[in-house]
Amino acid sequence: MSTIEITQDELLSNIESKIPLLILDIRAKDAYMQGHIQGAANAICDSMQQKQVIMSKIPQNMRIVLIDDDATAAKENATMMARFGFDVHYLKDGMKGWDKETVKSTQDTTVSGDNLWNSIKQNENVFLLDVREPQEYAEFRIPGAVNIPLSRLFMPGSQSEIPKDKKIITICSHGNRSMVATFALAKNGIESTSLVGGMAWWNQVLNATTLKEGDVTIIQVEKIGKGCLSHIVGSNGEAVVIDPTYPAAKYIEFAQKEGLKITKVIDTHQHADHVSAAKELAHSTGAKLYFSKLEEYKLESEKVEDGNTIPFGTKHLRAIHTPGHTAGSMSYVLDDKYVFSGDILFVEGIGRPDLRDQVEEYATKLYDTLHSKLLKFSDSTKVFPTHHGEGVKPTENGIYCTTIGVARKLPCWILISQRLSPRLSASRPQGQ
């Protein structure tokens, strides 16, 4: 299709006739927010790949009008889009020649994962609109998000279930479909904000909650999208980080807020379900790196065996060999009051022994670990795991932890009185 310039009068006529129309304002975000044509969406694409992905989501039967300051970039982009078969136009003379009414945007066009999480924590009036396909949504989603696939948003009447009195956040896998969703909403006068990086970047959001008891500081770091937990344990200005995940730089930030310097970094075991940032964090901080001697790490590190101690501040972490989830899993004990259990014991259950081929062997080791080691601690000993399951609630202070006393009272499928078997492992609810 040919690329055609369109005058402001012709554009206004298109708007009034209510033909399928997308008005894409490709100026910088600040300029767009200061004043744009009613119904226009801010569309900034930084790469050809992103442009192609976004174009693939726009219905081919929809007329598109591109707008910039003086029509130079709009004409260039329109020419490119026309090659892909779009009915695309650009506004003659751009916004510099527009003498009709404009509107200001009251909210930013994008939001970061960290800022969205802050809005959720503060119970702000937001509506999470997930525009992925139902199967994607079912597999992994932000709690409370409502699923309306992008293809439906362009259909008449599809937006009736979107509230008009809330801040709309559009969500997809990587931020491309959600950007197109803001176009679909804008054409009907609904302002919305796209989650930058989508669910992929949501996985990088970390939330820190601090527990201080006596001379011990424990900062629990939760990866919001996955339920992964890690811990910064501090004493006398010095800190050990246990099971860090990405982004590593956040741990330095969290520690500094509490006046702590990271000097030791530990992984309790070789993780199958989250990507360890231990190496990067140790490198960034100059901290010593500690891994289990009983697992096959190819990285240079201090090797930990059962009974070894790791000093920091005025304290020591004592290593306990706790096999069952992996052969070389280590749990770490502080003052016999706190146990950092890795993937062995959770708030709601126990670790899985069936992630490898030797299920019976690992199940037996897990049984021995639980009954001969961890449950030997006093009832008041606090247990800090490396995961929590969906639906598990934190304590009143916002920390995901349990006690040995509570663990003893878990349902019979968890603390079994005879050795675990593959059949029991397959039939019980699954831990991490």
CSV table of C-alpha atoms in Angstrom, one decimal:
chain,number,residue,atom,x,y,z
A,1,MET,CA,0.0,0.0,0.0
A,2,SER,CA,1.1,3.5,-0.7
A,3,THR,CA,2.1,6.0,2.0
A,4,ILE,CA,-0.1,9.0,2.1
A,5,GLU,CA,0.1,12.2,4.0
A,6,ILE,CA,-3.1,13.3,5.8
A,7,THR,CA,-4.1,16.8,6.7
A,8,GLN,CA,-5.5,17.7,10.1
A,9,ASP,CA,-9.0,18.2,8.7
A,10,GLU,CA,-8.9,14.8,7.1
A,11,LEU,CA,-7.6,13.3,10.3
A,12,LEU,CA,-10.5,14.9,12.3
A,13,SER,CA,-12.9,13.5,9.7
A,14,ASN,CA,-11.5,10.0,10.2
A,15,ILE,CA,-11.9,10.4,13.9
A,16,GLU,CA,-15.5,11.6,13.7
A,17,SER,CA,-16.4,8.8,11.2
A,18,LYS,CA,-15.3,6.2,13.8
A,19,ILE,CA,-13.5,4.1,11.3
A,20,PRO,CA,-11.0,1.5,12.7
A,21,LEU,CA,-8.2,3.9,13.4
A,22,LEU,CA,-4.9,4.0,15.4
A,23,ILE,CA,-3.2,7.4,16.0
A,24,LEU,CA,0.4,6.7,17.0
A,25,ASP,CA,2.3,9.7,18.4
A,26,ILE,CA,6.0,8.8,17.9
A,27,ARG,CA,7.5,11.9,19.7
A,28,ALA,CA,9.4,11.8,22.9
A,29,LYS,CA,7.4,10.9,26.0
A,30,ASP,CA,7.6,14.3,27.6
A,31,ALA,CA,6.4,16.1,24.4
A,32,TYR,CA,3.5,13.6,24.2
A,33,MET,CA,2.4,14.1,27.8
A,34,GLN,CA,2.5,17.9,27.4
A,35,GLY,CA,-0.1,17.8,24.6
A,36,HIS,CA,-1.3,15.3,22.0
A,37,ILE,CA,-4.3,14.7,19.8
A,38,GLN,CA,-7.3,13.1,21.6
A,39,GLY,CA,-7.1,9.3,21.3
A,40,ALA,CA,-3.4,9.2,20.2
A,41,ALA,CA,-1.1,6.7,21.9
A,42,ASN,CA,2.6,7.3,22.5
A,43,ALA,CA,4.5,4.8,20.4
A,44,ILE,CA,8.3,4.9,20.8
A,45,CYS,CA,10.1,1.9,19.3
A,46,ASP,CA,13.9,1.9,19.9
A,47,SER,CA,14.8,-0.9,17.4
A,48,MET,CA,13.7,-2.4,14.1
A,49,GLN,CA,13.0,-5.7,15.9
A,50,GLN,CA,10.7,-4.0,18.3
A,51,LYS,CA,8.9,-2.2,15.5
A,52,GLN,CA,8.4,-5.5,13.7
A,53,VAL,CA,7.1,-7.3,16.8
A,54,ILE,CA,4.6,-4.4,17.5
A,55,MET,CA,3.5,-4.3,13.8
A,56,SER,CA,2.7,-8.0,13.9
A,57,LYS,CA,0.2,-7.4,16.7
A,58,ILE,CA,-1.7,-4.5,15.0
A,59,PRO,CA,-4.7,-5.7,12.9
A,60,GLN,CA,-4.0,-5.3,9.2
A,61,ASN,CA,-7.5,-3.8,8.5
A,62,MET,CA,-6.8,-0.8,10.8
A,63,ARG,CA,-5.8,2.6,9.4
A,64,ILE,CA,-2.8,4.0,11.1
A,65,VAL,CA,-1.7,7.6,11.4
A,66,LEU,CA,1.8,8.5,12.6
A,67,ILE,CA,2.5,11.8,14.1
A,68,ASP,CA,5.8,13.5,15.1
A,69,ASP,CA,7.0,17.1,15.4
A,70,ASP,CA,7.4,18.0,11.7
A,71,ALA,CA,6.4,14.8,9.8
A,72,THR,CA,10.1,13.8,9.0
A,73,ALA,CA,10.3,10.7,11.1
A,74,ALA,CA,6.6,10.0,10.7
A,75,LYS,CA,7.0,9.8,6.9
A,76,GLU,CA,10.0,7.6,7.2
A,77,ASN,CA,8.3,5.1,9.6
A,78,ALA,CA,5.1,5.2,7.6
A,79,THR,CA,7.0,4.3,4.4
A,80,MET,CA,8.6,1.3,6.2
A,81,MET,CA,5.2,0.1,7.6
A,82,ALA,CA,3.6,0.4,4.2
A,83,ARG,CA,6.0,-2.2,2.9
A,84,PHE,CA,4.5,-4.6,5.4
A,85,GLY,CA,1.0,-4.0,3.9
A,86,PHE,CA,-0.4,-1.5,6.4
A,87,ASP,CA,-2.9,1.2,5.5
A,88,VAL,CA,-0.6,3.8,7.0
A,89,HIS,CA,-0.5,7.6,6.8
A,90,TYR,CA,1.4,10.5,8.4
A,91,LEU,CA,0.1,13.8,9.6
A,92,LYS,CA,1.1,16.6,7.2
A,93,ASP,CA,3.5,19.1,9.0
A,94,GLY,CA,3.2,17.0,12.2
A,95,MET,CA,2.3,18.6,15.6
A,96,LYS,CA,4.0,21.8,14.6
A,97,GLY,CA,1.2,22.4,12.1
A,98,TRP,CA,-1.6,21.2,14.4
A,99,ASP,CA,-3.8,24.1,15.5
A,100,LYS,CA,-6.7,22.1,16.9
A,101,GLU,CA,-7.4,21.0,20.4
A,102,THR,CA,-4.8,18.9,22.3
A,103,VAL,CA,-5.0,17.0,25.6
A,104,LYS,CA,-2.4,16.4,28.3
A,105,SER,CA,-1.6,13.0,29.6
A,106,THR,CA,-2.1,12.6,33.3
A,107,GLN,CA,0.1,9.5,33.7
A,108,ASP,CA,3.3,8.1,32.4
A,109,THR,CA,3.1,5.8,29.4
A,110,THR,CA,5.3,3.1,31.0
A,111,VAL,CA,5.9,1.8,34.5
A,112,SER,CA,8.9,-0.3,35.8
A,113,GLY,CA,8.4,-3.5,37.7
A,114,ASP,CA,9.7,-1.9,40.9
A,115,ASN,CA,7.3,1.0,40.7
A,116,LEU,CA,4.4,-1.3,40.0
A,117,TRP,CA,5.3,-3.4,43.0
A,118,ASN,CA,5.3,-0.2,45.2
A,119,SER,CA,1.9,0.7,43.9
A,120,ILE,CA,0.6,-2.8,44.7
A,121,LYS,CA,2.2,-2.7,48.2
A,122,GLN,CA,0.6,0.6,48.9
A,123,ASN,CA,-2.8,-0.6,47.8
A,124,GLU,CA,-3.0,2.0,45.1
A,125,ASN,CA,-6.1,2.0,42.9
A,126,VAL,CA,-4.6,0.0,39.9
A,127,PHE,CA,-6.2,-2.4,37.5
A,128,LEU,CA,-3.8,-5.0,36.1
A,129,LEU,CA,-4.8,-5.9,32.5
A,130,ASP,CA,-2.9,-9.0,31.3
A,131,VAL,CA,-3.2,-9.1,27.4
A,132,ARG,CA,-1.4,-12.4,26.9
A,133,GLU,CA,-3.1,-15.6,25.7
A,134,PRO,CA,-5.1,-17.5,28.3
A,135,GLN,CA,-2.5,-20.4,28.4
A,136,GLU,CA,0.3,-18.0,29.1
A,137,TYR,CA,-1.8,-16.3,31.8
A,138,ALA,CA,-2.7,-19.6,33.4
A,139,GLU,CA,1.0,-20.6,33.7
A,140,PHE,CA,2.3,-17.5,35.3
A,141,ARG,CA,0.6,-14.2,36.3
A,142,ILE,CA,0.6,-11.3,38.7
A,143,PRO,CA,-2.0,-12.1,41.4
A,144,GLY,CA,-5.1,-10.0,40.8
A,145,ALA,CA,-4.4,-9.5,37.1
A,146,VAL,CA,-7.4,-9.8,34.7
A,147,ASN,CA,-6.9,-11.5,31.4
A,148,ILE,CA,-8.2,-10.0,28.2
A,149,PRO,CA,-6.1,-11.2,25.2
A,150,LEU,CA,-4.8,-8.4,23.0
A,151,SER,CA,-6.8,-9.7,20.0
A,152,ARG,CA,-10.0,-9.1,21.9
A,153,LEU,CA,-9.1,-5.5,22.8
A,154,PHE,CA,-9.5,-4.4,19.2
A,155,MET,CA,-13.1,-5.9,19.1
A,156,PRO,CA,-16.1,-3.6,19.6
A,157,GLY,CA,-17.4,-3.8,23.2
A,158,SER,CA,-14.4,-5.7,24.5
A,159,GLN,CA,-13.4,-2.9,26.9
A,160,SER,CA,-16.6,-2.7,28.8
A,161,GLU,CA,-15.1,-4.7,31.7
A,162,ILE,CA,-12.2,-2.3,32.1
A,163,PRO,CA,-12.9,0.1,35.0
A,164,LYS,CA,-12.8,3.8,34.3
A,165,ASP,CA,-11.9,4.9,37.9
A,166,LYS,CA,-8.6,3.0,38.2
A,167,LYS,CA,-5.1,3.3,36.8
A,168,ILE,CA,-4.8,0.7,34.0
A,169,ILE,CA,-1.5,-1.2,33.8
A,170,THR,CA,-1.2,-3.4,30.7
A,171,ILE,CA,1.0,-6.5,31.0
A,172,CYS,CA,2.4,-9.1,28.5
A,173,SER,CA,5.5,-11.3,28.3
A,174,HIS,CA,8.1,-8.7,27.2
A,175,GLY,CA,6.3,-5.4,26.9
A,176,ASN,CA,5.5,-5.4,23.2
A,177,ARG,CA,1.9,-6.6,23.3
A,178,SER,CA,1.2,-4.4,26.3
A,179,MET,CA,2.3,-1.4,24.4
A,180,VAL,CA,0.0,-2.2,21.5
A,181,ALA,CA,-2.8,-2.7,24.2
A,182,THR,CA,-2.2,1.0,25.2
A,183,PHE,CA,-2.9,1.9,21.6
A,184,ALA,CA,-6.1,0.0,21.5
A,185,LEU,CA,-7.3,1.6,24.8
A,186,ALA,CA,-6.2,5.1,23.8
A,187,LYS,CA,-8.3,5.0,20.7
A,188,ASN,CA,-11.3,4.7,22.9
A,189,GLY,CA,-10.2,7.4,25.3
A,190,ILE,CA,-8.8,5.1,28.0
A,191,GLU,CA,-5.3,6.1,29.4
A,192,SER,CA,-3.1,3.2,30.3
A,193,THR,CA,0.5,2.4,31.3
A,194,SER,CA,2.6,-0.5,29.9
A,195,LEU,CA,4.7,-2.6,32.2
A,196,VAL,CA,8.3,-2.2,30.9
A,197,GLY,CA,9.8,-5.6,30.0
A,198,GLY,CA,6.6,-7.4,30.8
A,199,MET,CA,6.6,-10.6,32.9
A,200,ALA,CA,10.2,-11.2,32.0
A,201,TRP,CA,11.3,-8.0,33.9
A,202,TRP,CA,8.7,-8.6,36.6
A,203,ASN,CA,10.8,-11.6,37.5
A,204,GLN,CA,13.6,-9.2,38.3
A,205,VAL,CA,11.6,-7.4,41.0
A,206,LEU,CA,13.1,-8.0,44.5
A,207,ASN,CA,11.4,-7.0,47.8
A,208,ALA,CA,13.3,-6.7,51.0
A,209,THR,CA,11.9,-7.1,54.5
A,210,THR,CA,14.1,-6.6,57.6
A,211,LEU,CA,13.9,-8.5,60.9
A,212,LYS,CA,16.0,-7.3,63.8
A,213,GLU,CA,16.3,-9.3,66.9
A,214,GLY,CA,19.0,-8.4,69.4
A,215,ASP,CA,22.3,-8.1,67.7
A,216,VAL,CA,21.2,-9.9,64.6
A,217,THR,CA,19.8,-8.4,61.4
A,218,ILE,CA,18.0,-10.6,58.8
A,219,ILE,CA,17.0,-9.1,55.5
A,220,GLN,CA,14.7,-11.4,53.6
A,221,VAL,CA,14.8,-10.8,49.9
A,222,GLU,CA,11.8,-12.1,47.9
A,223,LYS,CA,11.8,-12.4,44.1
A,224,ILE,CA,8.2,-11.3,43.7
A,225,GLY,CA,7.4,-13.1,40.4
A,226,LYS,CA,8.7,-16.5,41.5
A,227,GLY,CA,8.5,-16.8,45.3
A,228,CYS,CA,12.2,-17.3,45.6
A,229,LEU,CA,13.7,-16.2,48.9
A,230,SER,CA,17.2,-15.3,49.9
A,231,HIS,CA,18.7,-13.7,53.0
A,232,ILE,CA,21.2,-11.1,54.0
A,233,VAL,CA,22.3,-11.9,57.6
A,234,GLY,CA,24.1,-9.1,59.4
A,235,SER,CA,26.2,-8.7,62.5
A,236,ASN,CA,28.3,-5.7,63.6
A,237,GLY,CA,28.3,-4.1,60.2
A,238,GLU,CA,29.2,-7.2,58.3
A,239,ALA,CA,26.8,-9.4,56.3
A,240,VAL,CA,26.5,-12.9,54.7
A,241,VAL,CA,24.2,-13.4,51.7
A,242,ILE,CA,22.5,-16.8,51.4
A,243,ASP,CA,21.2,-18.0,48.0
A,244,PRO,CA,21.1,-14.6,46.1
A,245,THR,CA,19.3,-14.3,42.8
A,246,TYR,CA,19.3,-11.6,40.2
A,247,PRO,CA,19.7,-8.7,40.0
A,248,ALA,CA,22.8,-8.9,42.2
A,249,ALA,CA,23.2,-5.2,42.7
A,250,LYS,CA,20.0,-5.0,44.7
A,251,TYR,CA,21.6,-7.0,47.5
A,252,ILE,CA,24.3,-4.4,47.9
A,253,GLU,CA,21.6,-1.7,48.0
A,254,PHE,CA,19.6,-3.5,50.6
A,255,ALA,CA,22.6,-4.2,52.8
A,256,GLN,CA,23.8,-0.6,52.6
A,257,LYS,CA,20.5,0.6,53.9
A,258,GLU,CA,21.1,-1.3,57.1
A,259,GLY,CA,24.7,-0.2,57.4
A,260,LEU,CA,26.0,-3.6,56.3
A,261,LYS,CA,29.0,-4.6,54.1
A,262,ILE,CA,28.7,-7.9,52.3
A,263,THR,CA,31.8,-10.0,53.0
A,264,LYS,CA,30.5,-13.6,52.4
A,265,VAL,CA,28.2,-15.1,49.8
A,266,ILE,CA,26.7,-18.7,50.1
A,267,ASP,CA,24.6,-21.0,48.0
A,268,THR,CA,23.0,-23.7,50.1
A,269,HIS,CA,22.8,-26.1,47.1
A,270,GLN,CA,22.9,-26.2,43.3
A,271,HIS,CA,19.6,-24.6,42.3
A,272,ALA,CA,17.4,-26.1,39.7
A,273,ASP,CA,14.6,-23.5,39.9
A,274,HIS,CA,16.3,-20.1,40.2
A,275,VAL,CA,19.4,-18.7,38.7
A,276,SER,CA,22.1,-18.0,41.3
A,277,ALA,CA,23.7,-14.6,41.4
A,278,ALA,CA,26.3,-15.8,44.0
A,279,LYS,CA,29.3,-15.5,41.7
A,280,GLU,CA,28.4,-12.0,40.4
A,281,LEU,CA,27.6,-10.7,43.9
A,282,ALA,CA,30.8,-12.0,45.3
A,283,HIS,CA,32.8,-10.5,42.4
A,284,SER,CA,31.0,-7.1,42.8
A,285,THR,CA,31.6,-6.9,46.5
A,286,GLY,CA,35.0,-8.6,46.9
A,287,ALA,CA,33.2,-11.1,49.2
A,288,LYS,CA,34.3,-14.7,49.7
A,289,LEU,CA,32.2,-17.3,47.9
A,290,TYR,CA,31.1,-20.5,49.7
A,291,PHE,CA,29.7,-23.7,48.0
A,292,SER,CA,29.1,-27.2,49.3
A,293,LYS,CA,32.2,-29.4,48.9
A,294,LEU,CA,29.8,-32.3,48.2
A,295,GLU,CA,28.4,-30.8,44.9
A,296,GLU,CA,30.1,-30.4,41.6
A,297,TYR,CA,30.7,-26.6,41.3
A,298,LYS,CA,33.2,-25.6,38.6
A,299,LEU,CA,33.7,-22.1,40.1
A,300,GLU,CA,36.5,-21.1,42.4
A,301,SER,CA,35.2,-21.0,46.0
A,302,GLU,CA,35.6,-21.9,49.6
A,303,LYS,CA,34.4,-25.5,50.0
A,304,VAL,CA,32.0,-26.2,52.9
A,305,GLU,CA,31.7,-29.4,54.8
A,306,ASP,CA,29.4,-30.5,57.6
A,307,GLY,CA,30.3,-28.7,60.8
A,308,ASN,CA,32.3,-25.9,59.2
A,309,THR,CA,31.7,-22.4,60.5
A,310,ILE,CA,31.7,-19.1,58.5
A,311,PRO,CA,32.5,-16.0,60.6
A,312,PHE,CA,31.0,-12.6,60.1
A,313,GLY,CA,30.8,-9.7,62.5
A,314,THR,CA,30.6,-11.2,66.0
A,315,LYS,CA,28.7,-14.3,64.8
A,316,HIS,CA,29.3,-17.6,63.0
A,317,LEU,CA,27.1,-19.6,60.7
A,318,ARG,CA,27.4,-23.3,61.2
A,319,ALA,CA,27.0,-25.6,58.2
A,320,ILE,CA,24.9,-28.8,58.5
A,321,HIS,CA,24.9,-31.3,55.7
A,322,THR,CA,21.2,-31.7,54.9
A,323,PRO,CA,20.8,-34.0,51.8
A,324,GLY,CA,17.6,-35.0,50.3
A,325,HIS,CA,16.7,-32.3,47.8
A,326,THR,CA,20.3,-32.5,46.4
A,327,ALA,CA,23.1,-34.8,47.6
A,328,GLY,CA,25.2,-31.9,48.9
A,329,SER,CA,22.6,-29.5,50.3
A,330,MET,CA,23.8,-27.5,53.3
A,331,SER,CA,21.7,-25.7,55.8
A,332,TYR,CA,23.1,-22.9,57.9
A,333,VAL,CA,22.5,-22.3,61.6
A,334,LEU,CA,23.0,-19.1,63.6
A,335,ASP,CA,23.1,-19.2,67.4
A,336,ASP,CA,20.8,-22.3,67.3
A,337,LYS,CA,18.0,-19.8,67.0
A,338,TYR,CA,17.8,-19.5,63.2
A,339,VAL,CA,18.1,-22.1,60.5
A,340,PHE,CA,18.5,-21.2,56.8
A,341,SER,CA,17.2,-24.4,55.3
A,342,GLY,CA,17.6,-23.9,51.5
A,343,ASP,CA,15.1,-26.2,49.8
A,344,ILE,CA,14.9,-28.8,52.6
A,345,LEU,CA,12.1,-27.4,54.8
A,346,PHE,CA,9.6,-24.8,53.8
A,347,VAL,CA,6.9,-22.9,55.6
A,348,GLU,CA,4.2,-25.1,54.1
A,349,GLY,CA,6.1,-28.4,53.4
A,350,ILE,CA,9.3,-30.1,52.5
A,351,GLY,CA,11.7,-30.2,49.6
A,352,ARG,CA,11.3,-32.5,46.7
A,353,PRO,CA,13.5,-35.6,46.5
A,354,ASP,CA,12.2,-36.6,43.0
A,355,LEU,CA,14.1,-34.1,40.8
A,356,ARG,CA,16.8,-36.7,40.0
A,357,ASP,CA,16.9,-40.3,39.0
A,358,GLN,CA,17.6,-41.8,42.5
A,359,VAL,CA,14.2,-41.0,44.0
A,360,GLU,CA,14.3,-43.7,46.7
A,361,GLU,CA,17.8,-42.8,47.8
A,362,TYR,CA,17.0,-39.1,48.0
A,363,ALA,CA,13.7,-39.7,49.8
A,364,THR,CA,15.5,-41.7,52.4
A,365,LYS,CA,18.1,-39.0,52.9
A,366,LEU,CA,15.4,-36.4,53.1
A,367,TYR,CA,13.7,-38.4,55.9
A,368,ASP,CA,16.9,-38.7,57.8
A,369,THR,CA,17.7,-35.0,57.4
A,370,LEU,CA,14.4,-33.9,58.7
A,371,HIS,CA,14.1,-36.3,61.6
A,372,SER,CA,17.7,-36.7,62.6
A,373,LYS,CA,18.9,-33.1,62.1
A,374,LEU,CA,16.5,-30.3,61.6
A,375,LEU,CA,13.7,-31.4,63.9
A,376,LYS,CA,16.2,-31.9,66.7
A,377,PHE,CA,16.3,-28.1,67.2
A,378,SER,CA,14.1,-26.5,69.9
A,379,ASP,CA,10.5,-25.6,69.0
A,380,SER,CA,11.3,-21.9,69.0
A,381,THR,CA,14.0,-22.1,66.4
A,382,LYS,CA,13.1,-20.0,63.3
A,383,VAL,CA,13.4,-21.6,59.9
A,384,PHE,CA,14.0,-19.4,56.8
A,385,PRO,CA,13.5,-21.3,53.5
A,386,THR,CA,14.7,-20.4,50.0
A,387,HIS,CA,11.1,-20.6,48.5
A,388,HIS,CA,7.5,-20.2,49.4
A,389,GLY,CA,4.6,-21.6,47.5
A,390,GLU,CA,1.6,-19.8,45.9
A,391,GLY,CA,-0.9,-18.7,48.5
A,392,VAL,CA,1.6,-18.9,51.5
A,393,LYS,CA,1.2,-15.8,53.6
A,394,PRO,CA,4.1,-14.1,55.5
A,395,THR,CA,4.1,-13.5,59.2
A,396,GLU,CA,2.8,-10.2,60.7
A,397,ASN,CA,6.2,-8.6,60.2
A,398,GLY,CA,6.2,-9.6,56.5
A,399,ILE,CA,8.7,-12.4,56.8
A,400,TYR,CA,8.2,-15.9,55.3
A,401,CYS,CA,9.4,-18.2,58.0
A,402,THR,CA,8.2,-20.9,60.3
A,403,THR,CA,9.5,-22.5,63.5
A,404,ILE,CA,10.5,-26.1,64.3
A,405,GLY,CA,7.6,-26.4,66.6
A,406,VAL,CA,5.1,-25.5,63.8
A,407,ALA,CA,7.0,-27.8,61.4
A,408,ARG,CA,6.5,-30.8,63.8
A,409,LYS,CA,2.7,-30.2,63.4
A,410,LEU,CA,2.5,-30.1,59.6
A,411,PRO,CA,0.1,-32.6,58.0
A,412,CYS,CA,1.0,-36.2,58.1
A,413,TRP,CA,2.0,-36.2,54.4
A,414,ILE,CA,4.9,-34.0,55.2
A,415,LEU,CA,6.5,-35.4,58.4
A,416,ILE,CA,5.8,-39.0,57.8
A,417,SER,CA,6.6,-41.7,60.4
A,418,GLN,CA,8.1,-44.1,57.9
A,419,ARG,CA,10.5,-43.5,55.1
A,420,LEU,CA,9.4,-41.5,52.1
A,421,SER,CA,8.8,-43.5,48.9
A,422,PRO,CA,8.5,-42.5,45.2
A,423,ARG,CA,4.8,-43.3,45.5
A,424,LEU,CA,4.3,-41.0,48.4
A,425,SER,CA,6.4,-38.3,46.7
A,426,ALA,CA,4.3,-38.5,43.6
A,427,SER,CA,0.9,-38.4,45.4
A,428,ARG,CA,1.6,-35.6,48.0
A,429,PRO,CA,1.4,-31.9,47.3
A,430,GLN,CA,4.7,-30.8,45.7
A,431,GLY,CA,7.2,-28.5,47.4
A,432,GLN,CA,9.9,-26.8,45.4
